[in-house]
Amino acid sequence: MLVPPPACGFAMHTPHHTPKGDPVNGATTVVGIIGHPVSHSHSPQMHNAAFHALGLNWVYVPFPLTPDRLADGVRGLAAAGVRGFNVTIPHKEKILPLLDEISPQARAIGAVNTVVIDNGKLVGHNTDGVGFSHALHQAHRFKPERSRVLVLGAGGSARAVCDQLAREGVPAMYICARRSEQAADLSADLRSHHPGCDIKTLDWSPLDHRCGINWAELIVNTTPIGMRPGDGSPLDTNGISPGHIVVDLIYAPPETELLQKCRALRARCLNGLGMLLHQGAAAFTLWTGKEAPLDVMQAALPNHNGPA
Ligand code: NAP
């Protein structure tokens, strides 16, 4: 809430302030993020900018929580009257048994990234899939019912992305992971929720990658390959063409080697910043019941003007 500064500059007790300079007082509603680590997260600046813009007396704070303290931490946040929190690595799956209710989509994905606390009741949601979808539709003309998809990696974010694409009517997907049993588990789970989607696995080999590139219209990297300097690209990009859409969920750096190479081959490319923005916007609405100020949230993210 915007409160004018006191007429007299002298104060015995300096109030605490949110990062945007709004005072935190006895009526402030608290939300945040649990994870280990959380110091890298861009969510605090994104949500605090949104609260400030809408004049809401809310604050978003990081809660570093080690895996051995997860249950205590979650109970403590509920007991302290926190309105909700985001969940990041490594708690997205482990938190499920600690919740009172889980949305059907989070249940199908098997992971929760947003918790809403209503009168002490903890309700888990997953906004990663819709965040991915909004970003993709906003950036490129994407026709799910006409697109075959190659997904690299089979971890938490792959689960959210694949579930969302299957919900939107993608007819067929290849899941390609370095551990074939992880890809097989994900494809079996997906088939049980989306019997209409033809879901198969590929080996993590140059030959299978090439086969996937030639077959797919949309390629999504959900592995962390490309985050660190010298990582290289998860794929040999031979065969990438202007007909492909290539999405990398990584947003730092804003353009991974995969995206650089695919852009040079004139494929339509997208980094993970839009997904970060839209999953956050969906969480914002779940907590506040208000439409998220997307422009403000986007401006609070790093590299929002960088190549995407
Ligand atoms: P995760 O659950 O650990 O899954 C990562 C997947 O990548 C696993 O299948 C993993 O296989 C595979 N992988 C890791 N290193 C690999 C390597 N060197 N070669 C081949 N495969 C490898 O992680 P996540 O939560 O899905 O996150 C994955 C990436 O997405 C991260 O970069 C994260 O920052 C990004 N992300 C972005 C957003 C966004 O909003 N833009 C949201 C969520 C995640 P193993 O299990 O064998 O290691």
GROMACS .gro file of C-alpha atoms and ligand atoms in nm:
model
  356
    1MET     CA    1   0.000   0.000   0.000
    2LEU     CA    2   0.134   0.344  -0.082
    3VAL     CA    3   0.163   0.541   0.241
    4PRO     CA    4   0.297   0.897   0.232
    5PRO     CA    5   0.615   0.957   0.432
    6PRO     CA    6   0.569   1.120   0.776
    7ALA     CA    7   0.566   1.503   0.769
    8CYS     CA    8   0.857   1.503   1.014
    9GLY     CA    9   1.165   1.315   0.893
   10PHE     CA   10   1.259   1.210   1.248
   11ALA     CA   11   1.137   0.872   1.369
   12MET     CA   12   1.246   0.671   1.673
   13HIS     CA   13   1.144   0.343   1.509
   14THR     CA   14   1.222   0.305   1.140
   15PRO     CA   15   0.958   0.081   0.982
   16HIS     CA   16   1.067  -0.217   0.769
   17HIS     CA   17   1.005  -0.173   0.401
   18THR     CA   18   0.938  -0.398   0.107
   19PRO     CA   19   1.199  -0.384  -0.170
   20LYS     CA   20   0.978  -0.124  -0.345
   21GLY     CA   21   0.980   0.101  -0.037
   22ASP     CA   22   0.630   0.023   0.089
   23PRO     CA   23   0.614  -0.011   0.468
   24VAL     CA   24   0.540  -0.355   0.611
   25ASN     CA   25   0.289  -0.322   0.893
   26GLY     CA   26   0.067  -0.536   1.113
   27ALA     CA   27  -0.187  -0.583   0.834
   28THR     CA   28   0.062  -0.692   0.564
   29THR     CA   29  -0.022  -1.020   0.390
   30VAL     CA   30   0.281  -1.243   0.342
   31VAL     CA   31   0.352  -1.482   0.053
   32GLY     CA   32   0.685  -1.620  -0.061
   33ILE     CA   33   0.887  -1.905  -0.206
   34ILE     CA   34   1.031  -2.217  -0.044
   35GLY     CA   35   1.330  -2.392  -0.197
   36HIS     CA   36   1.694  -2.481  -0.147
   37PRO     CA   37   1.856  -2.265  -0.265
   38VAL     CA   38   1.620  -1.970  -0.325
   39SER     CA   39   1.864  -1.681  -0.340
   40HIS     CA   40   1.876  -1.701  -0.725
   41SER     CA   41   1.497  -1.663  -0.758
   42HIS     CA   42   1.354  -1.367  -0.954
   43SER     CA   43   1.006  -1.422  -0.808
   44PRO     CA   44   1.041  -1.179  -0.513
   45GLN     CA   45   1.112  -0.876  -0.735
   46MET     CA   46   0.842  -0.981  -0.983
   47HIS     CA   47   0.566  -1.020  -0.721
   48ASN     CA   48   0.667  -0.724  -0.505
   49ALA     CA   49   0.656  -0.499  -0.813
   50ALA     CA   50   0.304  -0.628  -0.884
   51PHE     CA   51   0.184  -0.568  -0.525
   52HIS     CA   52   0.328  -0.218  -0.536
   53ALA     CA   53   0.164  -0.140  -0.872
   54LEU     CA   54  -0.180  -0.253  -0.750
   55GLY     CA   55  -0.139  -0.078  -0.412
   56LEU     CA   56  -0.173  -0.407  -0.223
   57ASN     CA   57  -0.038  -0.432   0.131
   58TRP     CA   58   0.136  -0.760   0.050
   59VAL     CA   59   0.498  -0.874   0.057
   60TYR     CA   60   0.675  -1.170  -0.110
   61VAL     CA   61   0.979  -1.311   0.069
   62PRO     CA   62   1.222  -1.600   0.012
   63PHE     CA   63   1.211  -1.888   0.265
   64PRO     CA   64   1.523  -2.103   0.228
   65LEU     CA   65   1.417  -2.448   0.348
   66THR     CA   66   1.643  -2.753   0.349
   67PRO     CA   67   1.482  -3.088   0.259
   68ASP     CA   68   1.503  -3.218   0.618
   69ARG     CA   69   1.300  -2.916   0.743
   70LEU     CA   70   1.033  -2.926   0.471
   71ALA     CA   71   0.746  -3.061   0.685
   72ASP     CA   72   0.826  -2.831   0.981
   73GLY     CA   73   0.868  -2.534   0.750
   74VAL     CA   74   0.538  -2.587   0.569
   75ARG     CA   75   0.348  -2.635   0.899
   76GLY     CA   76   0.517  -2.324   1.036
   77LEU     CA   77   0.419  -2.107   0.740
   78ALA     CA   78   0.056  -2.221   0.768
   79ALA     CA   79   0.056  -2.159   1.145
   80ALA     CA   80   0.203  -1.811   1.095
   81GLY     CA   81  -0.083  -1.705   0.868
   82VAL     CA   82   0.108  -1.687   0.542
   83ARG     CA   83  -0.136  -1.661   0.245
   84GLY     CA   84   0.061  -1.897   0.023
   85PHE     CA   85   0.395  -1.970  -0.136
   86ASN     CA   86   0.570  -2.089  -0.448
   87VAL     CA   87   0.764  -2.414  -0.436
   88THR     CA   88   1.090  -2.468  -0.618
   89ILE     CA   89   1.372  -2.723  -0.637
   90PRO     CA   90   1.397  -2.964  -0.454
   91HIS     CA   91   1.049  -2.960  -0.292
   92LYS     CA   92   0.804  -2.964  -0.586
   93GLU     CA   93   0.729  -3.337  -0.557
   94LYS     CA   94   0.806  -3.402  -0.189
   95ILE     CA   95   0.549  -3.146  -0.076
   96LEU     CA   96   0.247  -3.336  -0.213
   97PRO     CA   97   0.181  -3.554   0.098
   98LEU     CA   98   0.199  -3.244   0.321
   99LEU     CA   99  -0.097  -3.073   0.151
  100ASP     CA  100  -0.471  -3.095   0.231
  101GLU     CA  101  -0.586  -3.070  -0.132
  102ILE     CA  102  -0.417  -3.092  -0.472
  103SER     CA  103  -0.561  -2.953  -0.796
  104PRO     CA  104  -0.631  -3.211  -1.068
  105GLN     CA  105  -0.355  -3.069  -1.291
  106ALA     CA  106  -0.093  -3.071  -1.014
  107ARG     CA  107  -0.199  -3.429  -0.933
  108ALA     CA  108  -0.159  -3.531  -1.299
  109ILE     CA  109   0.182  -3.360  -1.320
  110GLY     CA  110   0.292  -3.506  -0.986
  111ALA     CA  111   0.439  -3.173  -0.872
  112VAL     CA  112   0.324  -2.851  -0.703
  113ASN     CA  113   0.475  -2.507  -0.764
  114THR     CA  114   0.212  -2.292  -0.588
  115VAL     CA  115   0.036  -2.339  -0.253
  116VAL     CA  116  -0.266  -2.134  -0.143
  117ILE     CA  117  -0.348  -2.135   0.231
  118ASP     CA  118  -0.718  -2.081   0.306
  119ASN     CA  119  -0.805  -2.072   0.678
  120GLY     CA  120  -0.515  -2.308   0.750
  121LYS     CA  121  -0.600  -2.546   0.462
  122LEU     CA  122  -0.310  -2.597   0.219
  123VAL     CA  123  -0.412  -2.635  -0.146
  124GLY     CA  124  -0.147  -2.726  -0.406
  125HIS     CA  125  -0.150  -2.611  -0.768
  126ASN     CA  126   0.090  -2.624  -1.061
  127THR     CA  127   0.108  -2.313  -1.282
  128ASP     CA  128   0.422  -2.415  -1.478
  129GLY     CA  129   0.221  -2.579  -1.758
  130VAL     CA  130  -0.014  -2.284  -1.812
  131GLY     CA  131   0.282  -2.048  -1.780
  132PHE     CA  132   0.462  -2.235  -2.057
  133SER     CA  133   0.150  -2.237  -2.273
  134HIS     CA  134   0.072  -1.864  -2.235
  135ALA     CA  135   0.431  -1.774  -2.320
  136LEU     CA  136   0.436  -1.998  -2.626
  137HIS     CA  137   0.101  -1.878  -2.762
  138GLN     CA  138   0.195  -1.516  -2.699
  139ALA     CA  139   0.528  -1.544  -2.878
  140HIS     CA  140   0.447  -1.766  -3.176
  141ARG     CA  141   0.151  -1.887  -3.375
  142PHE     CA  142   0.130  -2.239  -3.238
  143LYS     CA  143  -0.138  -2.488  -3.338
  144PRO     CA  144  -0.125  -2.769  -3.079
  145GLU     CA  145  -0.356  -3.001  -3.270
  146ARG     CA  146  -0.121  -2.990  -3.570
  147SER     CA  147   0.211  -3.006  -3.385
  148ARG     CA  148   0.427  -3.304  -3.301
  149VAL     CA  149   0.656  -3.236  -3.006
  150LEU     CA  150   1.005  -3.347  -2.907
  151VAL     CA  151   1.077  -3.292  -2.534
  152LEU     CA  152   1.435  -3.313  -2.406
  153GLY     CA  153   1.453  -3.418  -2.040
  154ALA     CA  154   1.192  -3.589  -1.823
  155GLY     CA  155   1.213  -3.408  -1.487
  156GLY     CA  156   0.965  -3.181  -1.308
  157SER     CA  157   0.930  -2.913  -1.574
  158ALA     CA  158   0.903  -3.173  -1.853
  159ARG     CA  159   0.608  -3.322  -1.663
  160ALA     CA  160   0.430  -2.985  -1.652
  161VAL     CA  161   0.505  -2.901  -2.017
  162CYS     CA  162   0.400  -3.243  -2.152
  163ASP     CA  163   0.078  -3.251  -1.947
  164GLN     CA  164  -0.016  -2.905  -2.071
  165LEU     CA  165   0.057  -2.985  -2.436
  166ALA     CA  166  -0.145  -3.308  -2.414
  167ARG     CA  167  -0.437  -3.113  -2.259
  168GLU     CA  168  -0.424  -2.871  -2.552
  169GLY     CA  169  -0.458  -3.153  -2.805
  170VAL     CA  170  -0.105  -3.219  -2.927
  171PRO     CA  171  -0.144  -3.549  -3.117
  172ALA     CA  172   0.202  -3.700  -3.054
  173MET     CA  173   0.511  -3.651  -2.841
  174TYR     CA  174   0.858  -3.800  -2.818
  175ILE     CA  175   1.025  -3.779  -2.477
  176CYS     CA  176   1.401  -3.806  -2.483
  177ALA     CA  177   1.600  -3.833  -2.158
  178ARG     CA  178   1.948  -3.959  -2.069
  179ARG     CA  179   1.790  -4.205  -1.824
  180SER     CA  180   1.554  -4.413  -2.037
  181GLU     CA  181   1.361  -4.532  -1.729
  182GLN     CA  182   1.278  -4.170  -1.639
  183ALA     CA  183   1.144  -4.107  -1.990
  184ALA     CA  184   0.947  -4.433  -1.975
  185ASP     CA  185   0.793  -4.340  -1.634
  186LEU     CA  186   0.687  -3.999  -1.762
  187SER     CA  187   0.539  -4.135  -2.084
  188ALA     CA  188   0.346  -4.405  -1.891
  189ASP     CA  189   0.202  -4.141  -1.653
  190LEU     CA  190   0.109  -3.917  -1.944
  191ARG     CA  191  -0.058  -4.199  -2.135
  192SER     CA  192  -0.273  -4.281  -1.831
  193HIS     CA  193  -0.403  -3.920  -1.815
  194HIS     CA  194  -0.410  -3.849  -2.190
  195PRO     CA  195  -0.498  -4.169  -2.378
  196GLY     CA  196  -0.560  -3.969  -2.699
  197CYS     CA  197  -0.200  -3.853  -2.725
  198ASP     CA  198   0.056  -4.085  -2.883
  199ILE     CA  199   0.354  -4.066  -2.647
  200LYS     CA  200   0.679  -4.250  -2.711
  201THR     CA  201   1.037  -4.233  -2.587
  202LEU     CA  202   1.365  -4.183  -2.770
  203ASP     CA  203   1.719  -4.268  -2.661
  204TRP     CA  204   1.960  -3.991  -2.567
  205SER     CA  205   2.176  -4.041  -2.878
  206PRO     CA  206   2.268  -3.824  -3.180
  207LEU     CA  207   2.077  -4.060  -3.408
  208ASP     CA  208   1.756  -4.043  -3.205
  209HIS     CA  209   1.792  -3.666  -3.162
  210ARG     CA  210   1.815  -3.630  -3.540
  211CYS     CA  211   1.514  -3.853  -3.586
  212GLY     CA  212   1.319  -3.641  -3.334
  213ILE     CA  213   1.418  -3.315  -3.508
  214ASN     CA  214   1.303  -3.444  -3.846
  215TRP     CA  215   0.972  -3.561  -3.702
  216ALA     CA  216   0.874  -3.272  -3.470
  217GLU     CA  217   0.742  -2.920  -3.528
  218LEU     CA  218   0.798  -2.806  -3.167
  219ILE     CA  219   1.116  -2.885  -2.970
  220VAL     CA  220   1.137  -2.808  -2.597
  221ASN     CA  221   1.454  -2.828  -2.391
  222THR     CA  222   1.368  -2.895  -2.026
  223THR     CA  223   1.721  -3.001  -1.927
  224PRO     CA  224   1.955  -2.753  -1.756
  225ILE     CA  225   2.213  -2.795  -2.036
  226GLY     CA  226   2.302  -2.442  -2.145
  227MET     CA  227   2.276  -2.273  -1.806
  228ARG     CA  228   2.649  -2.277  -1.741
  229PRO     CA  229   2.922  -2.142  -1.969
  230GLY     CA  230   3.074  -2.424  -2.171
  231ASP     CA  231   2.765  -2.647  -2.140
  232GLY     CA  232   2.715  -2.652  -2.516
  233SER     CA  233   2.382  -2.753  -2.670
  234PRO     CA  234   2.172  -3.055  -2.569
  235LEU     CA  235   2.115  -3.125  -2.941
  236ASP     CA  236   2.316  -3.129  -3.260
  237THR     CA  237   2.101  -2.876  -3.444
  238ASN     CA  238   2.152  -3.030  -3.790
  239GLY     CA  239   1.809  -3.055  -3.946
  240ILE     CA  240   1.660  -2.755  -3.764
  241SER     CA  241   1.467  -2.542  -4.013
  242PRO     CA  242   1.246  -2.229  -4.023
  243GLY     CA  243   0.948  -2.463  -3.977
  244HIS     CA  244   1.055  -2.545  -3.620
  245ILE     CA  245   0.962  -2.369  -3.298
  246VAL     CA  246   1.237  -2.424  -3.039
  247VAL     CA  247   1.175  -2.341  -2.674
  248ASP     CA  248   1.443  -2.351  -2.407
  249LEU     CA  249   1.304  -2.327  -2.052
  250ILE     CA  250   1.631  -2.169  -1.941
  251TYR     CA  251   1.616  -1.790  -1.898
  252ALA     CA  252   1.964  -1.720  -1.762
  253PRO     CA  253   2.149  -1.683  -1.990
  254PRO     CA  254   1.872  -1.532  -2.204
  255GLU     CA  255   2.000  -1.709  -2.513
  256THR     CA  256   2.154  -2.053  -2.470
  257GLU     CA  257   2.379  -2.210  -2.730
  258LEU     CA  258   2.080  -2.418  -2.844
  259LEU     CA  259   1.875  -2.104  -2.913
  260GLN     CA  260   2.168  -1.924  -3.075
  261LYS     CA  261   2.220  -2.209  -3.320
  262CYS     CA  262   1.849  -2.255  -3.391
  263ARG     CA  263   1.801  -1.882  -3.444
  264ALA     CA  264   2.089  -1.884  -3.695
  265LEU     CA  265   1.900  -2.159  -3.879
  266ARG     CA  266   1.594  -1.928  -3.880
  267ALA     CA  267   1.383  -2.140  -3.646
  268ARG     CA  268   1.136  -1.950  -3.425
  269CYS     CA  269   1.291  -1.942  -3.078
  270LEU     CA  270   1.174  -1.870  -2.723
  271ASN     CA  271   1.358  -1.867  -2.391
  272GLY     CA  272   1.214  -1.941  -2.044
  273LEU     CA  273   1.149  -1.584  -1.932
  274GLY     CA  274   0.790  -1.582  -2.062
  275MET     CA  275   0.715  -1.906  -1.878
  276LEU     CA  276   0.861  -1.761  -1.557
  277LEU     CA  277   0.642  -1.452  -1.599
  278HIS     CA  278   0.319  -1.635  -1.676
  279GLN     CA  279   0.355  -1.907  -1.409
  280GLY     CA  280   0.409  -1.621  -1.162
  281ALA     CA  281   0.107  -1.431  -1.293
  282ALA     CA  282  -0.113  -1.739  -1.248
  283ALA     CA  283   0.013  -1.782  -0.889
  284PHE     CA  284  -0.051  -1.412  -0.821
  285THR     CA  285  -0.415  -1.455  -0.927
  286LEU     CA  286  -0.457  -1.770  -0.715
  287TRP     CA  287  -0.342  -1.581  -0.404
  288THR     CA  288  -0.501  -1.241  -0.458
  289GLY     CA  289  -0.803  -1.316  -0.681
  290LYS     CA  290  -0.685  -1.028  -0.901
  291GLU     CA  291  -0.555  -1.014  -1.254
  292ALA     CA  292  -0.176  -0.988  -1.250
  293PRO     CA  293  -0.017  -0.669  -1.392
  294LEU     CA  294   0.189  -0.850  -1.655
  295ASP     CA  295   0.377  -0.544  -1.785
  296VAL     CA  296   0.494  -0.449  -1.437
  297MET     CA  297   0.598  -0.805  -1.357
  298GLN     CA  298   0.783  -0.839  -1.687
  299ALA     CA  299   0.969  -0.512  -1.633
  300ALA     CA  300   1.088  -0.640  -1.293
  301LEU     CA  301   1.256  -0.941  -1.451
  302PRO     CA  302   1.619  -0.927  -1.568
  303ASN     CA  303   1.687  -0.933  -1.943
  304HIS     CA  304   1.324  -0.861  -2.022
  305ASN     CA  305   1.443  -0.669  -2.326
  306GLY     CA  306   1.703  -0.926  -2.419
  307PRO     CA  307   1.673  -1.173  -2.703
  308ALA     CA  308   1.406  -1.432  -2.638
  309NAP     P1  309   1.473  -3.156  -1.303
  309NAP     O1  310   1.346  -3.203  -1.242
  309NAP     O2  311   1.602  -3.185  -1.232
  309NAP     O3  312   1.481  -3.222  -1.452
  309NAP     C1  313   1.593  -3.199  -1.537
  309NAP     C2  314   1.596  -3.303  -1.649
  309NAP     O4  315   1.714  -3.278  -1.727
  309NAP     C3  316   1.608  -3.447  -1.600
  309NAP     O5  317   1.550  -3.535  -1.692
  309NAP     C4  318   1.760  -3.464  -1.598
  309NAP     O6  319   1.804  -3.597  -1.602
  309NAP     C5  320   1.797  -3.394  -1.726
  309NAP     N1  321   1.939  -3.357  -1.729
  309NAP     C6  322   2.007  -3.285  -1.636
  309NAP     N2  323   2.135  -3.271  -1.674
  309NAP     C7  324   2.149  -3.338  -1.794
  309NAP     C8  325   2.257  -3.361  -1.881
  309NAP     N3  326   2.379  -3.312  -1.857
  309NAP     N4  327   2.235  -3.434  -1.994
  309NAP     C9  328   2.112  -3.482  -2.021
  309NAP     N5  329   2.004  -3.464  -1.939
  309NAP    C10  330   2.022  -3.392  -1.828
  309NAP     O7  331   1.471  -2.999  -1.327
  309NAP     P2  332   1.345  -2.909  -1.371
  309NAP     O8  333   1.277  -2.855  -1.251
  309NAP     O9  334   1.265  -2.984  -1.471
  309NAP    O10  335   1.422  -2.785  -1.439
  309NAP    C11  336   1.490  -2.806  -1.561
  309NAP    C12  337   1.528  -2.672  -1.625
  309NAP    O11  338   1.410  -2.597  -1.653
  309NAP    C13  339   1.616  -2.583  -1.538
  309NAP    O12  340   1.708  -2.519  -1.623
  309NAP    C14  341   1.519  -2.483  -1.480
  309NAP    O13  342   1.581  -2.360  -1.450
  309NAP    C15  343   1.422  -2.467  -1.596
  309NAP     N6  344   1.288  -2.424  -1.551
  309NAP    C16  345   1.243  -2.305  -1.600
  309NAP    C17  346   1.117  -2.262  -1.562
  309NAP    C18  347   1.069  -2.130  -1.616
  309NAP    O14  348   0.973  -2.075  -1.559
  309NAP     N7  349   1.125  -2.081  -1.723
  309NAP    C19  350   1.037  -2.338  -1.476
  309NAP    C20  351   1.087  -2.460  -1.430
  309NAP    C21  352   1.215  -2.502  -1.469
  309NAP     P3  353   1.861  -3.665  -1.465
  309NAP    O15  354   1.739  -3.682  -1.376
  309NAP    O16  355   1.920  -3.790  -1.512
  309NAP    O17  356   1.960  -3.568  -1.405
   0.00000   0.00000   0.00000
